[in-house]
CSV table of C-alpha atoms in Angstrom, one decimal:
chain,number,residue,atom,x,y,z
A,536,MET,CA,-24.9,25.2,18.3
A,537,ASP,CA,-25.9,28.7,19.3
A,538,PHE,CA,-23.0,30.4,21.5
A,539,SER,CA,-25.0,33.9,21.0
A,540,ASN,CA,-25.2,34.2,24.9
A,541,ARG,CA,-21.5,33.2,25.7
A,542,ARG,CA,-18.9,35.7,27.3
A,543,CYS,CA,-16.4,37.9,25.6
A,544,GLY,CA,-12.8,37.9,27.0
A,545,GLU,CA,-11.7,41.1,25.8
A,546,CYS,CA,-14.7,43.1,27.3
A,547,SER,CA,-16.3,40.5,29.6
A,548,ASN,CA,-19.7,41.6,28.2
A,549,LYS,CA,-22.1,38.8,27.0
A,550,GLY,CA,-23.4,38.6,23.5
A,551,PHE,CA,-22.5,37.7,20.3
A,552,THR,CA,-23.6,37.4,16.6
A,553,LEU,CA,-22.5,34.9,13.8
A,554,VAL,CA,-21.1,37.1,11.1
A,555,LYS,CA,-20.2,36.1,7.6
A,556,ILE,CA,-16.5,36.9,6.9
A,557,HIS,CA,-15.6,37.4,3.1
A,558,GLY,CA,-12.3,39.2,2.2
A,559,ILE,CA,-9.6,40.5,4.5
A,560,TRP,CA,-9.5,38.4,7.5
A,561,ASP,CA,-7.2,40.4,9.8
A,562,ARG,CA,-5.7,37.9,11.8
A,563,PRO,CA,-2.6,35.5,11.4
A,564,TRP,CA,-2.6,31.9,10.0
A,565,ARG,CA,0.7,30.0,9.7
A,566,ASP,CA,3.2,32.5,8.1
A,567,PHE,CA,0.2,34.7,6.9
A,568,PRO,CA,0.2,37.7,8.7
A,569,SER,CA,-3.5,38.1,7.5
A,570,VAL,CA,-5.6,36.1,5.0
A,571,TYR,CA,-7.9,37.1,2.3
A,572,LEU,CA,-10.9,34.9,2.5
A,573,THR,CA,-12.5,34.1,-1.1
A,574,GLU,CA,-14.9,31.4,0.6
A,575,ASP,CA,-17.4,32.7,3.0
A,576,PHE,CA,-17.1,31.8,6.3
A,577,HIS,CA,-18.8,32.6,9.7
A,578,VAL,CA,-17.6,33.8,13.1
A,579,TRP,CA,-18.8,34.8,16.4
A,580,ARG,CA,-18.1,38.6,17.0
A,581,CYS,CA,-18.9,40.2,20.1
A,582,ASN,CA,-22.0,42.9,20.1
A,583,HIS,CA,-20.1,44.9,22.4
A,584,CYS,CA,-16.0,45.0,21.2
A,585,GLN,CA,-16.5,43.3,18.0
A,586,ALA,CA,-13.6,40.8,19.0
A,587,GLU,CA,-14.0,37.2,17.8
A,588,ALA,CA,-14.4,34.2,19.7
A,589,SER,CA,-14.9,30.5,18.7
A,590,GLU,CA,-15.9,26.9,20.2
A,591,ALA,CA,-13.4,24.2,20.2
A,592,GLY,CA,-13.4,22.2,17.0
A,593,SER,CA,-14.2,25.4,14.8
A,594,GLY,CA,-10.6,25.9,13.9
A,595,ALA,CA,-10.6,22.6,11.7
A,596,GLU,CA,-13.3,24.6,9.7
A,597,ALA,CA,-11.6,28.1,9.4
A,598,ASP,CA,-8.7,26.0,8.5
A,599,ILE,CA,-10.4,24.4,5.3
A,600,ALA,CA,-11.9,27.6,4.4
A,601,ILE,CA,-8.5,29.5,4.5
A,602,GLU,CA,-6.9,26.7,2.7
A,603,ARG,CA,-9.5,26.6,-0.1
A,604,SER,CA,-9.3,30.6,-0.4
A,605,LEU,CA,-5.3,30.6,-0.6
A,606,ARG,CA,-5.4,27.3,-3.0
A,607,ASN,CA,-7.9,29.2,-5.4
A,608,GLN,CA,-6.2,32.2,-5.2
A,609,THR,CA,-2.7,30.9,-5.9
A,610,SER,CA,-4.0,28.9,-8.9
A,611,GLN,CA,-5.7,32.0,-10.4
A,612,PHE,CA,-2.7,34.0,-9.7
A,613,LEU,CA,-0.6,31.4,-12.1
A,614,GLU,CA,-3.5,31.4,-14.8
A,615,VAL,CA,-3.1,35.3,-14.9
A,616,ILE,CA,0.7,35.1,-15.0
A,617,LYS,CA,1.2,32.8,-17.7
A,618,GLY,CA,-1.6,34.5,-19.7
A,619,ARG,CA,0.0,38.0,-19.5
A,620,THR,CA,3.6,37.0,-19.7
A,621,GLY,CA,3.8,34.2,-22.2
A,622,LEU,CA,5.7,32.1,-20.1
A,623,SER,CA,5.7,28.6,-19.7
A,624,TYR,CA,5.1,27.3,-16.2
A,625,GLU,CA,8.5,25.6,-16.0
A,626,GLU,CA,9.9,29.0,-16.7
A,627,ILE,CA,7.6,30.9,-14.1
A,628,ALA,CA,8.7,28.1,-11.5
A,629,LYS,CA,12.4,28.9,-12.2
A,630,ARG,CA,12.0,32.4,-11.6
A,631,ILE,CA,9.8,32.3,-8.7
A,632,GLY,CA,12.2,29.7,-7.1
A,633,ILE,CA,10.2,26.5,-6.7
A,634,SER,CA,10.1,23.2,-8.6
A,635,ALA,CA,8.0,22.5,-11.7
A,636,PRO,CA,6.1,19.5,-9.9
A,637,TYR,CA,5.4,21.9,-7.0
A,638,LEU,CA,4.3,24.5,-9.2
A,639,SER,CA,1.9,22.2,-10.8
A,640,ASN,CA,0.4,21.2,-7.4
A,641,LEU,CA,-0.1,24.4,-6.9
A,642,ARG,CA,-1.9,25.2,-9.9
A,643,THR,CA,-4.2,22.2,-9.3
A,644,GLU,CA,-4.8,23.3,-5.9
A,645,LYS,CA,-3.3,20.5,-4.4
A,646,LYS,CA,-0.8,22.2,-2.0
A,647,THR,CA,-1.0,25.5,-0.2
A,648,PRO,CA,1.7,27.8,-0.8
A,649,SER,CA,3.9,29.7,1.9
A,650,PHE,CA,3.3,33.4,2.5
A,651,SER,CA,6.1,34.3,0.4
A,652,ILE,CA,5.3,32.4,-2.5
A,653,TRP,CA,1.6,33.3,-2.3
A,654,ASN,CA,2.6,37.2,-2.0
A,655,MET,CA,5.3,36.8,-4.8
A,656,LEU,CA,2.5,35.2,-7.1
A,657,LYS,CA,-0.1,38.0,-6.3
A,658,MET,CA,2.8,40.5,-7.1
A,659,SER,CA,3.6,39.1,-10.2
A,660,ALA,CA,-0.2,38.6,-11.2
A,661,LYS,CA,-0.8,42.2,-10.8
A,662,HIS,CA,2.7,43.4,-11.9
A,663,PRO,CA,3.8,40.6,-14.6
A,664,GLU,CA,6.7,43.0,-16.0
A,665,ILE,CA,8.3,42.1,-12.8
A,666,LEU,CA,8.2,38.4,-13.3
A,667,LYS,CA,9.1,38.8,-17.1
A,668,GLU,CA,12.0,41.2,-16.5
A,669,VAL,CA,13.1,41.8,-13.0
A,670,LEU,CA,12.9,38.0,-12.3
A,671,ASP,CA,14.7,37.0,-15.3
A,672,PRO,CA,17.6,35.0,-13.9
A,673,ASN,CA,19.6,37.4,-16.7
A,674,TYR,CA,18.3,40.4,-15.3
A,675,ASP,CA,21.5,43.2,-15.0
A,676,ILE,CA,21.0,44.2,-11.2
A,677,GLU,CA,23.5,46.7,-11.7
A,678,ALA,CA,22.1,48.5,-14.9
A,679,ALA,CA,19.0,48.3,-13.0
A,680,ASN,CA,20.5,51.0,-10.3
A,681,ILE,CA,19.0,48.8,-7.3
A,682,LEU,CA,22.3,48.3,-5.6
A,683,LEU,CA,23.5,50.8,-3.1
A,684,ARG,CA,27.3,50.1,-3.9
A,685,ARG,CA,29.5,48.9,-6.7
A,686,ALA,CA,32.1,46.4,-6.2
B,929,MET,CA,-7.2,28.0,46.2
B,930,PRO,CA,-8.5,28.4,42.6
B,931,LYS,CA,-12.0,29.5,42.2
B,932,PHE,CA,-12.6,26.8,39.7
B,933,SER,CA,-11.6,23.2,40.0
B,934,LEU,CA,-8.6,22.0,38.0
B,935,GLU,CA,-10.2,18.7,37.7
B,936,GLU,CA,-13.1,20.0,36.4
B,937,VAL,CA,-11.4,22.3,33.8
B,938,LYS,CA,-9.6,19.2,32.5
B,939,LYS,CA,-12.8,17.2,32.3
B,940,LEU,CA,-14.2,20.0,30.1
B,941,VAL,CA,-11.0,20.1,28.0
B,942,GLN,CA,-11.2,16.4,27.4
B,943,GLY,CA,-14.9,16.5,26.5
B,944,ALA,CA,-13.7,19.2,23.8
B,945,LEU,CA,-10.9,17.1,22.6
B,946,SER,CA,-13.5,14.2,22.3
B,947,GLY,CA,-15.5,16.3,20.0
B,948,ASP,CA,-17.9,18.2,22.2
B,949,ARG,CA,-17.5,21.5,20.7
B,950,GLY,CA,-19.3,23.3,23.7
B,951,LYS,CA,-17.1,22.2,26.2
B,952,VAL,CA,-14.7,25.0,25.6
B,953,TRP,CA,-15.1,28.8,24.4
B,954,PHE,CA,-12.1,30.5,23.1
B,955,SER,CA,-13.1,34.1,23.8
B,956,GLY,CA,-11.0,37.1,23.2
B,957,LYS,CA,-8.8,35.0,20.5
B,958,SER,CA,-6.7,37.8,20.2
B,959,ARG,CA,-5.0,36.7,23.7
B,960,SER,CA,-5.1,33.0,22.8
B,961,ILE,CA,-5.6,31.4,19.5
B,962,ASP,CA,-4.3,34.1,17.3
B,963,TYR,CA,-1.3,34.4,19.9
B,964,VAL,CA,-0.3,30.9,19.4
B,965,ILE,CA,-0.5,31.1,15.6
B,966,TYR,CA,1.8,34.2,15.5
B,967,VAL,CA,4.1,32.4,17.7
B,968,PHE,CA,4.6,28.8,16.2
B,969,HIS,CA,3.5,29.7,12.8
B,970,CYS,CA,0.6,27.2,12.8
B,971,SER,CA,-2.7,26.7,11.8
B,972,GLU,CA,-6.0,27.5,13.8
B,973,ALA,CA,-6.5,23.8,14.6
B,974,GLU,CA,-3.0,23.3,15.5
B,975,ALA,CA,-3.4,26.6,17.8
B,976,GLU,CA,-6.7,25.1,19.5
B,977,LYS,CA,-4.7,21.6,20.1
B,978,THR,CA,-2.0,23.3,21.7
B,979,ILE,CA,-3.9,25.3,24.0
B,980,LEU,CA,-5.9,22.4,25.1
B,981,GLN,CA,-2.9,20.3,25.5
B,982,GLY,CA,-1.5,23.3,27.7
B,983,LEU,CA,-4.4,23.4,29.7
B,984,LEU,CA,-4.0,19.5,30.5
B,985,SER,CA,-1.0,20.0,31.6
B,986,LEU,CA,-1.6,22.4,34.4
B,987,THR,CA,-0.9,21.5,38.2
B,988,GLU,CA,-2.2,22.9,41.2
B,989,TYR,CA,1.3,24.2,41.6
B,990,ASP,CA,0.8,26.8,38.6
B,991,PHE,CA,-2.2,28.5,40.1
B,992,SER,CA,-1.5,32.2,40.4
B,993,GLN,CA,-4.4,34.0,41.8
B,994,THR,CA,-8.1,34.4,41.4
B,995,ILE,CA,-9.1,37.9,39.8
B,996,ILE,CA,-12.0,40.0,39.5
B,997,LEU,CA,-13.1,40.3,35.6
B,998,SER,CA,-16.5,42.3,36.4
B,999,PRO,CA,-17.2,43.9,39.9
B,1000,PRO,CA,-20.4,43.3,41.4
B,1001,PRO,CA,-23.5,43.2,41.0
B,1002,ASP,CA,-22.8,41.0,38.0
B,1003,LEU,CA,-19.6,39.4,39.7
B,1004,VAL,CA,-17.6,37.4,37.5
B,1005,LEU,CA,-14.1,35.7,38.7
B,1006,ALA,CA,-11.6,34.2,36.7
B,1007,ASP,CA,-8.3,32.1,37.7
B,1008,GLU,CA,-4.8,32.8,36.4
B,1009,TYR,CA,-2.3,30.2,36.0
B,1010,GLY,CA,1.4,30.2,35.0
B,1011,LEU,CA,2.6,27.2,32.8
B,1012,GLU,CA,6.2,26.8,33.1
B,1013,ASN,CA,8.2,25.8,30.2
B,1014,PHE,CA,5.9,24.4,27.8
B,1015,MET,CA,6.7,23.9,24.2
B,1016,GLY,CA,9.7,26.3,24.9
B,1017,HIS,CA,7.9,29.1,26.4
B,1018,ASN,CA,6.5,30.3,29.9
B,1019,TRP,CA,2.6,30.8,29.6
B,1020,TYR,CA,0.1,33.2,30.9
B,1021,ILE,CA,-3.3,31.5,31.3
B,1022,LYS,CA,-6.4,33.0,32.5
B,1023,LEU,CA,-10.0,30.8,32.4
B,1024,LEU,CA,-13.3,30.5,34.1
B,1025,ILE,CA,-16.0,27.8,34.1
B,1026,GLU,CA,-19.6,29.2,33.3
B,1027,GLU,CA,-22.9,27.6,32.9
B,1028,ASP,CA,-25.3,27.6,29.7
B,1029,GLY,CA,-28.4,26.2,31.1
B,1030,SER,CA,-27.6,23.1,32.9
B,1031,ASP,CA,-24.3,22.6,30.7
B,1032,ARG,CA,-21.1,24.0,32.3
B,1033,PHE,CA,-18.5,25.0,29.7
B,1034,LEU,CA,-14.7,26.2,30.1
B,1035,THR,CA,-14.2,29.8,28.9
B,1036,SER,CA,-10.6,30.2,27.8
B,1037,ILE,CA,-9.9,33.8,28.0
B,1038,SER,CA,-5.8,34.0,27.8
B,1039,PHE,CA,-3.1,31.4,26.8
B,1040,HIS,CA,0.0,33.7,25.8
B,1041,PRO,CA,3.7,33.5,26.3
B,1042,VAL,CA,4.3,35.7,29.6
B,1043,GLU,CA,4.8,39.4,28.8
B,1044,ARG,CA,6.1,40.1,32.1
B,1045,LEU,CA,7.7,38.3,34.7
B,1046,LEU,CA,4.9,36.4,36.6
B,1047,MET,CA,5.8,35.2,40.2
B,1048,LEU,CA,3.9,32.1,41.3
B,1049,PRO,CA,3.0,31.5,45.1
B,1050,ASP,CA,5.7,28.7,45.4
B,1051,GLN,CA,8.1,31.5,44.8
B,1052,ARG,CA,8.9,30.3,40.9
B,1053,ARG,CA,9.6,33.0,38.7
B,1054,LEU,CA,8.4,32.9,35.2
B,1055,GLU,CA,10.4,34.9,33.0
B,1056,VAL,CA,9.6,36.2,29.6
B,1057,THR,CA,10.5,33.7,27.1
B,1058,LEU,CA,9.3,35.8,23.8
B,1059,GLU,CA,11.1,38.8,22.9
B,1060,LYS,CA,9.0,41.8,22.9
B,1061,SER,CA,9.7,42.4,19.4
B,1062,LYS,CA,8.5,38.8,18.7
B,1063,GLN,CA,5.1,39.7,20.4
B,1064,PRO,CA,1.9,40.2,18.1
B,1065,PRO,CA,1.0,43.8,17.7
B,1066,LYS,CA,-1.8,44.6,20.1
B,1067,LYS,CA,-5.3,45.0,18.2
B,1068,ASN,CA,-7.6,47.8,18.9
B,1069,THR,CA,-11.2,46.4,19.7
B,1070,THR,CA,-13.4,49.1,20.0
B,1071,PRO,CA,-17.1,49.2,21.3
B,1072,ARG,CA,-19.5,49.4,18.8
B,1073,LYS,CA,-21.2,53.1,19.0
């Protein structure tokens, strides 16, 4: 359907263009403040003020693209983490604070993580030493000098 | 009296809920869909459904006033409503009905928790239910040069 002549609620002008979104999509979704789309998705964008608009029913399609992106990213983060740390998936699960079966579902893209889990895995993929050292349950937090006060 | 018949608004919403995608247009998503997602941490489809259900629950007593969106010669009017105690919040709603050829559709401009006290004609006071600190940051939509 062609919505190019619809009105923008932000600037009241008419005129939209269907644009492809890939990469950072700066709007909230569930507990994510913004999402990174690795699947192409198209949105209607105002020709005047760049605000986005959508028709009823497009939300479900947006959700599919977002969930596919997040699940694929999460699965890849886990693969990178395993490769870079040498830890087993069970140990990774333990250090992140999730169950092994849940991690398996994340690895096989059956579940979508929360923002905090996704963010933790993203950070660990980028800095595997954090997962290997800091998130080791035996990590000496006093020796690490990250407490403001000693008991 | 609202400019746009509430009966027709609801008919269009029902059309959208039945799968006719052209019947409701969420324009300016930052003041509707995104806001609902921010408040409830929900998905986009869930936010759409919340808004459509909210619109269906409006009554004539929720009507606040008709405002001018665009002055003449391209006069565009919209109706404002205040929806009390829907899903734990008081809501500000702004909408209009437009034409696309021979079809009519609902443009939903705003659907978000009231950001300041809203007085309705029947003297009801819709207080702010969402603390300012929990309101989403306002986005800067700039005109293309």
